[in-house]
XYZ file of C-alpha atoms in Angstrom:
704
model
C 5.255 52.211 24.429
C 3.010 52.067 27.417
C 4.330 51.847 30.946
C 2.374 49.745 33.638
C 3.059 48.750 37.250
C 2.904 45.027 37.759
C 3.291 43.670 41.267
C 5.119 46.797 42.182
C 7.524 46.648 39.142
C 7.563 49.096 36.214
C 7.136 47.299 32.956
C 7.205 48.896 29.396
C 5.386 47.120 26.600
C 4.031 48.091 23.171
C 0.663 49.620 22.888
C -2.077 47.040 22.222
C -0.274 44.276 24.306
C -2.282 42.326 26.963
C -1.394 42.221 30.620
C -0.208 38.573 30.009
C 2.323 39.806 27.614
C 3.582 42.387 30.176
C 3.827 39.666 32.762
C 5.788 37.388 30.388
C 8.353 40.366 29.781
C 8.658 40.954 33.483
C 9.163 37.265 34.217
C 5.983 37.001 36.342
C 4.002 33.757 35.845
C 0.205 34.079 35.602
C -1.596 30.655 35.705
C -3.523 29.958 32.542
C -4.997 27.196 30.384
C -6.534 28.716 27.216
C -3.947 31.258 26.528
C -1.050 30.138 23.988
C 1.431 32.549 22.502
C 0.872 31.199 18.918
C -2.995 31.246 19.117
C -5.619 33.842 19.142
C -7.019 34.997 22.506
C -10.156 33.268 23.734
C -10.248 34.167 27.384
C -12.603 31.318 28.203
C -10.761 29.473 31.026
C -10.634 32.543 33.260
C -7.688 31.054 35.242
C -5.618 34.126 34.529
C -7.793 36.532 36.467
C -5.724 39.360 37.946
C -6.467 42.336 40.182
C -6.476 45.619 38.161
C -6.739 48.835 40.284
C -10.030 50.663 39.869
C -11.529 47.679 38.000
C -14.952 46.564 39.676
C -13.886 42.804 39.362
C -10.875 40.690 38.549
C -9.800 40.936 34.824
C -8.450 38.071 32.525
C -4.810 38.868 31.984
C -4.867 37.423 28.462
C -7.602 39.719 27.220
C -7.071 42.907 29.108
C -5.153 45.460 27.081
C -2.516 47.579 28.887
C -3.140 51.264 29.441
C -0.773 53.961 30.577
C -0.353 53.946 34.299
C -2.334 50.765 34.849
C -1.586 49.073 38.234
C -1.929 45.319 38.158
C -1.503 42.810 41.070
C -1.224 39.145 40.197
C -0.636 37.873 43.756
C -3.148 39.967 45.745
C -5.857 38.292 47.872
C -8.477 39.356 45.452
C -6.525 37.701 42.442
C -5.621 34.522 44.317
C -9.190 34.116 45.500
C -10.643 34.522 42.010
C -8.066 31.960 40.581
C -8.899 29.587 43.371
C -12.606 29.827 42.641
C -11.986 29.221 38.927
C -9.917 26.112 39.695
C -12.635 24.749 41.981
C -15.125 25.136 39.080
C -12.842 23.568 36.603
C -12.291 20.475 38.921
C -16.096 19.973 39.621
C -16.580 17.602 36.685
C -12.942 16.567 36.096
C -12.590 12.710 36.528
C -10.442 11.286 39.223
C -8.187 9.325 36.930
C -4.765 11.027 37.288
C -3.081 7.782 38.218
C -3.817 6.287 34.828
C -3.779 9.461 32.579
C -1.036 9.701 29.964
C -0.726 13.413 30.742
C 0.021 12.693 34.434
C 3.279 14.339 35.272
C 3.167 17.098 32.516
C -0.411 18.266 33.113
C -1.036 21.946 33.596
C -4.366 21.288 35.431
C -2.559 18.925 37.817
C 0.272 21.410 38.495
C -2.079 24.395 39.072
C -4.494 22.280 41.093
C -1.578 21.874 43.694
C -1.247 25.575 44.062
C -4.786 26.785 43.569
C -7.076 23.755 44.256
C -8.802 22.915 47.518
C -8.081 20.043 49.832
C -11.515 18.566 49.067
C -14.399 19.244 46.789
C -17.644 20.710 47.935
C -19.323 19.155 44.848
C -21.093 15.826 45.722
C -23.384 15.392 42.709
C -22.636 12.987 39.802
C -19.770 14.208 37.441
C -20.691 14.652 33.838
C -19.563 11.980 31.298
C -18.583 12.793 27.718
C -18.671 9.838 25.275
C -15.301 8.976 23.666
C -14.677 9.558 19.887
C -12.619 7.818 17.377
C -10.781 10.566 15.252
C -8.125 8.387 13.530
C -4.880 6.534 14.200
C -2.860 9.436 15.732
C -4.904 11.151 18.329
C -6.817 9.396 21.219
C -10.071 11.187 22.403
C -10.982 8.285 24.662
C -11.300 10.362 27.773
C -13.120 13.602 26.702
C -14.598 13.948 30.173
C -11.191 15.486 31.064
C -11.720 18.308 28.641
C -11.839 21.778 30.228
C -13.071 23.644 27.078
C -9.896 25.782 26.721
C -10.557 25.476 22.823
C -6.816 25.409 22.101
C -7.287 22.470 19.779
C -10.132 24.214 17.995
C -8.112 27.400 17.426
C -4.993 25.443 16.380
C -7.101 23.755 13.680
C -8.501 27.188 12.430
C -5.376 29.262 12.674
C -2.316 26.909 12.259
C -3.303 23.916 10.322
C -5.928 25.900 8.407
C -8.753 23.265 8.791
C -11.415 23.467 11.422
C -11.582 19.721 12.173
C -12.565 20.075 15.848
C -15.327 22.340 17.171
C -17.492 22.830 20.205
C -21.129 21.856 20.258
C -23.947 22.372 22.841
C -24.000 24.877 25.729
C -23.076 25.046 29.314
C -22.209 21.757 31.097
C -23.219 19.843 27.947
C -20.518 21.530 25.794
C -18.140 19.182 24.222
C -15.331 19.232 21.676
C -16.021 16.878 18.785
C -15.615 16.459 15.031
C -18.296 16.500 12.407
C -20.114 13.225 13.005
C -17.970 10.350 11.898
C -15.103 12.441 10.635
C -11.481 11.920 11.518
C -8.706 14.447 12.238
C -6.659 14.313 9.130
C -4.361 17.309 9.210
C -0.689 16.760 8.626
C 0.010 18.889 11.696
C -2.592 17.313 13.872
C -0.228 15.872 16.540
C 0.537 19.366 17.768
C -3.042 19.273 19.264
C -1.617 16.667 21.651
C 1.107 18.968 22.877
C -1.061 22.037 23.311
C -3.792 20.234 25.236
C -3.258 21.299 28.823
C -5.039 18.293 30.261
C -5.240 14.625 29.260
C -8.171 14.937 26.876
C -6.127 14.582 23.602
C -3.324 12.127 23.929
C -1.122 10.268 21.570
C -2.702 6.959 20.421
C 0.631 5.151 19.341
C 2.236 6.306 22.793
C -0.960 5.434 24.765
C -0.172 3.638 28.126
C 3.344 2.764 27.029
C 5.362 4.846 29.660
C 5.095 7.520 32.423
C 6.661 10.937 31.689
C 9.005 10.707 34.619
C 10.517 7.520 33.314
C 11.573 8.986 30.036
C 15.011 10.587 29.254
C 14.832 13.615 26.935
C 17.363 14.142 24.100
C 17.611 16.731 21.356
C 17.584 15.638 17.774
C 16.743 16.841 14.212
C 14.022 15.404 11.913
C 15.411 13.403 9.012
C 12.350 13.816 6.760
C 11.587 17.003 4.924
C 13.864 20.032 4.445
C 12.671 22.079 7.330
C 15.093 20.417 9.685
C 12.666 20.548 12.541
C 14.178 20.379 16.009
C 12.996 17.512 18.082
C 13.075 16.142 21.621
C 13.242 12.348 21.493
C 11.948 10.772 24.638
C 13.678 7.444 25.520
C 13.141 4.533 28.025
C 15.441 1.458 28.259
C 17.302 2.400 25.021
C 14.068 2.481 23.128
C 12.464 5.632 21.461
C 9.040 5.937 23.138
C 7.857 9.513 21.925
C 8.931 12.455 19.889
C 7.830 16.082 20.601
C 9.003 19.486 19.348
C 11.917 21.481 20.515
C 11.179 25.127 20.258
C 13.251 26.986 17.581
C 11.538 30.127 16.237
C 13.957 30.388 13.248
C 13.132 26.870 12.116
C 9.975 25.087 13.221
C 8.685 27.487 15.924
C 7.022 25.126 18.461
C 5.384 22.807 15.873
C 6.343 19.605 14.062
C 4.628 17.690 11.334
C 3.018 14.352 12.075
C 5.686 12.457 10.109
C 8.357 13.927 12.376
C 6.330 13.073 15.405
C 5.167 9.492 14.677
C 7.778 8.099 12.262
C 9.701 6.647 15.308
C 7.390 3.597 15.279
C 9.408 2.212 12.299
C 12.624 2.256 14.480
C 11.222 -0.439 16.794
C 9.548 -2.364 13.997
C 10.052 -6.132 12.981
C 11.622 -4.896 9.573
C 14.853 -3.733 11.195
C 17.997 -5.271 9.908
C 20.241 -6.064 12.891
C 22.978 -8.281 11.355
C 24.967 -8.154 8.152
C 23.616 -10.573 5.581
C 24.956 -12.262 2.425
C 23.006 -13.889 -0.356
C 24.367 -17.393 -0.986
C 22.704 -19.603 -3.519
C 19.654 -17.352 -3.492
C 19.390 -17.757 0.242
C 20.067 -15.004 2.893
C 22.569 -15.884 5.604
C 23.575 -13.840 8.597
C 27.314 -13.301 8.789
C 29.744 -11.282 10.893
C 30.813 -7.758 9.951
C 34.300 -8.712 9.009
C 33.075 -11.290 6.516
C 30.494 -8.927 4.993
C 33.002 -6.018 4.681
C 35.723 -8.189 3.101
C 33.182 -9.622 0.681
C 32.230 -6.127 -0.434
C 35.742 -4.854 -0.601
C 37.074 -7.817 -2.684
C 33.896 -7.582 -5.009
C 34.604 -3.840 -5.598
C 38.205 -4.509 -6.219
C 37.501 -7.282 -8.775
C 34.840 -5.278 -10.636
C 37.113 -2.275 -10.734
C 39.909 -4.448 -12.342
C 37.561 -6.120 -14.671
C 35.400 -3.275 -15.908
C 37.167 -0.055 -15.041
C 36.769 2.333 -12.009
C 33.719 4.052 -13.435
C 31.770 0.797 -13.324
C 31.630 1.258 -9.488
C 28.739 3.538 -8.533
C 26.708 4.628 -5.383
C 23.154 5.940 -5.040
C 22.896 7.945 -1.806
C 19.555 9.075 -0.234
C 19.333 12.901 0.594
C 17.961 11.653 3.917
C 21.315 10.389 4.940
C 23.586 12.460 7.216
C 26.136 14.892 5.771
C 28.876 12.630 7.177
C 27.538 9.529 5.418
C 27.137 11.437 2.101
C 30.654 12.886 2.403
C 32.232 9.495 3.001
C 30.210 7.821 0.267
C 31.555 10.332 -2.139
C 35.107 9.949 -0.772
C 34.877 6.182 -0.995
C 33.632 6.198 -4.706
C 36.161 8.785 -5.733
C 38.883 6.962 -3.841
C 38.215 3.839 -5.949
C 38.601 6.120 -9.069
C 35.021 6.562 -10.041
C 32.856 9.631 -10.189
C 29.550 7.731 -10.363
C 27.695 8.853 -7.245
C 24.354 10.601 -7.136
C 21.703 11.619 -4.745
C 19.186 12.789 -7.344
C 17.097 9.625 -7.553
C 13.743 11.217 -8.518
C 15.181 13.691 -10.987
C 14.555 13.593 -14.691
C 17.075 16.154 -15.747
C 20.861 15.902 -14.757
C 23.053 18.934 -15.347
C 26.446 19.881 -14.056
C 26.361 21.501 -10.695
C 26.331 25.267 -10.806
C 25.825 25.961 -7.152
C 24.015 24.604 -4.129
C 20.307 24.966 -4.791
C 18.519 26.269 -1.674
C 15.400 28.037 -0.331
C 16.810 31.551 -1.240
C 15.761 33.117 1.989
C 15.709 32.320 5.828
C 12.765 30.027 6.713
C 11.414 32.676 9.185
C 11.247 35.212 6.390
C 8.291 33.177 4.877
C 5.999 34.589 7.542
C 6.569 38.186 6.199
C 5.976 37.528 2.433
C 3.642 39.766 0.586
C 3.358 37.731 -2.528
C 4.593 34.203 -3.412
C 4.332 31.945 -6.451
C 4.825 28.331 -5.817
C 5.751 26.277 -8.790
C 5.425 22.347 -8.863
C 4.614 21.705 -5.116
C 1.768 20.282 -3.131
C 2.911 22.610 -0.488
C 0.746 21.418 2.392
C 1.765 17.865 2.109
C 5.418 18.265 0.797
C 6.492 20.847 3.378
C 3.698 21.055 6.098
C 5.752 23.640 8.217
C 6.590 25.910 5.292
C 2.862 25.781 4.344
C 2.085 26.766 7.943
C 4.313 29.893 7.653
C 2.858 30.858 4.221
C -0.575 30.474 5.864
C 0.392 32.988 8.503
C 1.685 35.293 5.728
C -1.653 34.909 3.884
C -3.557 35.921 7.068
C -1.728 39.207 6.892
C -2.547 39.861 3.249
C 0.075 37.824 1.314
C -1.150 36.909 -2.126
C -0.457 33.165 -2.911
C -0.284 31.747 -6.426
C 0.352 28.300 -7.745
C 1.431 26.581 -10.953
C 0.854 22.805 -10.559
C -0.278 19.689 -12.359
C -3.624 19.849 -10.526
C -5.390 22.037 -8.025
C -4.504 21.132 -4.528
C -6.177 22.004 -1.322
C -3.604 23.960 0.785
C -6.011 25.159 3.469
C -5.100 28.694 2.736
C -6.430 31.352 0.404
C -4.878 30.978 -3.139
C -5.404 33.865 -5.349
C -4.907 32.060 -8.652
C -3.948 28.433 -9.348
C -2.694 27.645 -12.843
C -3.124 23.942 -13.878
C -0.424 23.102 -16.335
C 0.104 19.436 -16.132
C 1.392 19.068 -19.655
C 3.332 22.372 -20.122
C 4.742 23.896 -16.988
C 7.471 25.786 -18.693
C 4.896 27.426 -20.896
C 2.744 28.495 -17.785
C 5.854 30.057 -16.273
C 6.607 31.696 -19.661
C 3.150 33.274 -19.726
C 3.970 34.907 -16.368
C 7.414 36.198 -17.814
C 5.566 37.610 -20.875
C 3.032 39.325 -18.547
C 5.938 40.826 -16.455
C 7.718 41.926 -19.685
C 4.518 43.571 -20.977
C 3.977 45.416 -17.694
C 7.587 46.689 -17.546
C 7.898 47.308 -21.304
C 10.871 45.065 -21.779
C 11.543 42.133 -24.114
C 10.459 38.715 -22.704
C 13.071 35.999 -22.941
C 10.354 33.479 -23.963
C 7.314 33.433 -25.994
C 4.182 33.648 -23.775
C 0.418 33.828 -24.299
C -1.785 36.524 -22.649
C -4.087 35.269 -19.907
C -5.689 36.593 -16.736
C -3.917 34.351 -14.257
C -0.515 35.191 -15.598
C -1.423 38.946 -15.498
C -2.651 38.609 -11.814
C 0.625 36.800 -10.841
C 2.804 39.334 -12.654
C 0.894 42.315 -11.029
C 1.375 40.755 -7.511
C 5.126 40.121 -8.068
C 5.685 43.576 -9.377
C 4.102 45.249 -6.299
C 5.278 45.099 -2.650
C 8.698 44.493 -1.302
C 8.868 40.944 0.053
C 7.989 38.403 -2.579
C 9.322 34.998 -3.665
C 9.074 32.371 -6.472
C 9.443 28.939 -4.796
C 10.116 25.936 -6.896
C 8.891 22.716 -5.299
C 9.795 19.018 -5.534
C 8.077 18.561 -8.897
C 9.699 21.496 -10.381
C 13.085 20.187 -9.196
C 12.315 16.722 -10.556
C 10.938 18.012 -13.913
C 12.373 17.128 -17.258
C 12.836 20.908 -17.918
C 13.997 21.807 -14.414
C 16.853 24.121 -15.587
C 14.562 25.939 -18.091
C 11.972 26.432 -15.347
C 14.743 27.843 -13.121
C 15.997 30.155 -15.901
C 12.469 31.599 -16.494
C 11.895 32.013 -12.742
C 15.340 33.647 -12.492
C 14.345 36.204 -15.165
C 10.993 36.919 -13.438
C 12.844 37.264 -10.112
C 15.285 39.757 -11.667
C 12.645 41.952 -13.164
C 10.273 41.882 -10.188
C 12.751 41.907 -7.297
C 11.391 38.434 -6.099
C 13.707 35.900 -4.432
C 13.933 32.642 -6.266
C 14.441 29.562 -4.321
C 13.854 25.771 -4.043
C 11.712 24.258 -1.298
C 14.167 21.262 -1.577
C 12.802 17.720 -0.928
C 14.737 15.983 1.759
C 16.408 16.673 5.083
C 19.849 16.876 3.422
C 19.192 17.887 -0.173
C 21.245 21.049 0.336
C 23.945 19.035 2.276
C 24.252 16.424 -0.601
C 24.958 19.170 -3.023
C 27.438 20.763 -0.659
C 29.606 17.737 -0.213
C 29.432 16.960 -3.974
C 27.537 13.648 -3.684
C 26.876 13.873 -7.402
C 29.083 13.470 -10.553
C 31.521 16.321 -11.024
C 33.005 15.215 -14.429
C 32.313 12.039 -16.393
C 30.577 9.899 -13.742
C 27.169 8.219 -14.234
C 24.143 9.900 -12.994
C 21.253 8.268 -11.119
C 19.134 7.458 -14.234
C 22.134 5.802 -15.890
C 23.137 3.829 -12.794
C 19.499 2.545 -12.461
C 19.331 1.756 -16.113
C 22.067 -0.960 -15.657
C 25.283 0.910 -16.737
C 27.106 0.189 -13.490
C 28.605 -3.184 -12.488
C 28.797 -2.508 -8.740
C 26.153 -0.393 -6.958
C 26.214 0.740 -3.423
C 22.724 1.763 -2.285
C 23.003 4.035 0.715
C 19.800 4.383 2.728
C 17.374 4.164 -0.213
C 15.030 1.785 -1.861
C 15.084 2.607 -5.658
C 11.651 0.972 -6.280
C 10.061 3.627 -3.985
C 12.708 6.377 -4.045
C 13.623 6.778 -7.585
C 12.016 8.027 -10.897
C 12.571 4.504 -12.316
C 10.207 2.932 -9.862
C 9.709 -0.764 -10.474
C 12.026 -0.681 -13.519
C 14.875 -0.014 -11.133
C 14.884 -3.771 -10.330
C 15.507 -4.573 -13.974
C 18.412 -2.149 -14.219
C 19.993 -3.184 -10.927
C 19.722 -6.879 -11.844
C 22.356 -6.171 -14.484
C 24.972 -5.322 -11.954
C 27.443 -8.010 -10.686
C 27.144 -6.867 -7.127
C 24.650 -4.629 -5.266
C 25.385 -3.627 -1.761
C 22.516 -2.068 0.401
C 23.339 -0.032 3.493
C 20.116 0.442 5.358
C 18.528 0.109 8.766
C 15.792 -2.111 7.276
C 15.640 -5.413 5.456
C 15.069 -4.026 1.942
C 16.131 -4.412 -1.712
C 16.270 -8.062 -1.037
C 15.517 -8.998 -4.709
C 18.441 -6.996 -6.144
C 21.088 -6.945 -3.370
C 23.877 -9.346 -2.706
C 24.872 -7.905 0.616
C 22.904 -6.088 3.335
C 24.809 -3.964 5.908
C 22.702 -2.740 8.892
C 23.419 1.053 9.322
C 21.895 3.232 12.165
C 18.963 5.420 11.590
C 19.091 9.064 12.861
C 18.309 8.097 16.407
C 21.237 5.620 16.729
C 24.033 7.776 15.155
C 25.501 11.206 15.493
C 25.515 13.345 12.264
C 24.312 16.620 10.629
C 21.578 17.669 8.400
C 21.546 20.849 6.375
C 18.027 22.278 5.802
C 16.489 24.197 3.050
C 17.870 27.636 4.261
C 21.491 26.180 4.588
C 21.528 25.846 8.230
C 23.812 23.072 9.402
C 22.279 21.262 12.388
C 24.315 18.423 14.201
C 22.796 15.901 16.597
C 23.959 12.986 18.757
C 22.699 9.450 18.871
C 19.831 9.221 21.451
C 19.821 5.357 21.869
C 22.325 2.532 21.461
C 22.433 0.941 17.950
C 20.011 -2.052 17.652
C 21.752 -5.398 17.599
C 24.851 -5.325 15.467
C 23.807 -2.142 13.688
C 26.650 0.332 13.123
C 26.607 4.091 12.220
C 26.698 4.599 8.452
C 29.832 6.748 8.603
C 31.765 4.050 10.504
C 30.834 1.367 7.964
C 31.914 3.629 5.014
C 35.105 4.543 6.794
C 36.065 0.848 7.284
C 35.242 0.015 3.707
C 37.336 2.899 2.489
C 40.313 1.605 4.857
C 39.919 -1.869 3.447
C 40.086 -0.493 -0.208
C 43.121 1.590 0.699
C 41.346 4.947 0.201
C 43.504 7.733 1.605
C 42.181 10.265 4.063
C 39.481 8.206 5.754
C 40.983 7.587 9.267
C 38.245 9.368 11.183
C 37.656 8.786 14.883
C 34.229 10.507 15.197
C 31.431 12.061 13.080
C 32.592 15.452 14.278
C 35.998 14.729 12.601
C 34.129 13.793 9.389
C 32.085 16.986 9.534
C 35.225 19.063 9.999
C 36.870 17.378 6.950
C 33.749 17.945 4.877
C 33.596 21.507 5.830
C 37.251 22.003 5.197
C 37.189 20.126 1.895
C 34.622 22.469 0.374
C 34.285 26.207 0.615
C 32.007 27.956 3.068
C 28.434 26.788 2.631
C 27.065 30.502 2.388
C 29.299 31.184 -0.417
C 28.122 28.071 -2.293
C 24.343 28.727 -1.879
C 23.298 29.885 -5.262
C 20.185 29.387 -7.403
C 21.417 31.155 -10.554
C 21.651 28.988 -13.712
C 23.414 29.647 -17.095
C 20.724 27.656 -18.914
C 18.791 29.497 -21.470
C 15.208 30.492 -20.669
C 13.334 28.322 -23.164
C 10.112 26.382 -23.591
C 10.892 23.041 -25.114
C 8.010 21.792 -27.322
C 6.620 18.366 -27.153
C 5.296 16.083 -24.470
C 6.999 15.869 -21.129
C 6.773 13.104 -18.668
C 5.092 14.022 -15.395
C 7.640 14.533 -12.655
C 7.949 11.859 -9.982
C 7.113 13.050 -6.542
C 6.723 11.106 -3.281
C 3.522 11.476 -1.305
C 3.546 12.721 2.257
C 3.920 9.226 3.983
C 5.980 7.633 1.200
C 8.952 10.064 1.366
C 11.641 7.872 2.893
C 12.190 4.316 4.287
C 11.451 5.373 7.911
C 8.056 7.045 7.228
C 7.055 4.103 5.031
C 7.369 1.775 7.923
C 5.614 3.902 10.601
C 2.482 1.903 11.234
C 0.137 4.580 12.433
C 1.083 7.016 9.726
C 0.235 4.367 7.156
C -3.274 4.207 8.631
C -4.035 7.839 8.017
C -6.285 9.217 5.328
C -3.301 10.713 3.418
C -1.507 7.374 3.270
C -4.701 5.503 2.280
C -5.378 8.126 -0.426
C -1.811 7.708 -1.953
C -2.222 3.843 -2.033
C -5.501 4.234 -3.783
C -3.949 6.409 -6.456
C -4.507 9.774 -4.983
C -1.947 12.616 -4.560
C -1.835 13.098 -0.639
């Protein structure tokens, strides 16, 4: 540790720290633009100049290492004068458009100009003008004359998202931030550049000119998309979601969110919203009141149960639904006497539950991995924030390996990538055989000798912190349990943690509240094949969300009644009833992320039209059908009942399997995996996200 004196106070910091870090520890604010705690040090704005004793001139706090006995003054005349001079220099070319700037009210330059800027400018020449650029549907670079060349966006691209999409060209006054001519910014994390830009040079294109920051209310929420469970601040005006930004949580999403977390809100205000219950009568859709719709559903379920038996009533629940909705859906189906409820719509193999499948480690531990094998995942697109953490680990020397159907660009160094589209289990068996050979033990499966498998085995056998992570494609694989069994054996032999990246916001939660058959119920594939007579579709669109795809329509058409609970007008061709339920912004609820962290949130706006929270709709249906134990007053009561009805989540988290480690011979169908902007019904309807390169590639048959 090194002790320095900062503004008369003694501060102790680790050797190698900068003066800026010492100031943060002491609670002293030093003005800055280019410094950001998550990015490398550039020291190019010079706003953080401080007075260091015995130094001939003011020094940048962000790039000056501490030394024993150093005396620093941040508020001396010398420091203040240097900071004022820098501010004058920065404002020379800055346009006078604060009144119309989207950054107005939350602009660092604006804030610091009040404290350090002059009353008038001595500069009377023409200001420079930088030509605007079109970089895609998400980021606006219309006013690049505002740019102060802090290079935060450039460093973010290089260091966090892994792709240098923005760079600086020319010199001196002619410097400008730009893309390669004609290129767009296509990173799945690109929206974070808007947050870290300290001026109004990069702004949100969907949000542009729609509200002023001081008009917005800020409310905490949780992302309903992938399994990170990113913490959000939802900004609201007149009961309408206007913008979504990250809420900092080091253990989950740090200070970043993926673009689908940030821009999916557009769907919530779209024309596709379902605002009133609807019944299909004579092939025509008619709006009805809630009582009529619910009584129609309850009578229909009662009749079908009497005619065909209880197990003919089934529910397909989306793992993007809240924990409370999943618990009540399971309670409703079981209250009717059926066990036919399932959330595993994209799965190809259905086995009895043996434990709640999860990540196998805390999310934050991914940053510290020394070796990782990812099986069956386009990591960067399926889980952008997990990929970001593994990217940070790779920068510290972590060896990354992949077994996938094709080679993906993860924007991080991959030591070896095994392409095993036809035979994934065999590719993993080869690694097991290489581990067995290295340790001199018997392999549980027959494997062939190859260089990639040997390299993976060697990496997993060395070091302390290593993991085998099974992705969405591995979970949806026709040999999912065999893959897990082989991975489990490798993990036992090498000391590597084995876990699932888990697909959706509530994949872990759905397993925890047992929203899947426990005994003799129909699984998702059987329900979609037409074996059920009454089907409740909770928050999903089987054509897009299931392994059956377009064939789901054929299977569901065999049912006598299909009820859709959704925020959107969907499943129109197969449904008999549409019940409008609230999306995550209009209901309270909980999500359980990949590491098993239960995160609850409140509604941030009022439900649109006659929309009702999903848990309330399911509770009333349960009451109409005479199901016991569904008299809940709030979502918190449901959560308490769900948590009491099952054992402690930590005790249930378990990736072990009793399946045999085996390689099944013969052709295996390719697992069904959703592309980045097709994951759930909200993302699919977000206009700007559907204009991105990733969405376009997926539509054209790629694998974005």
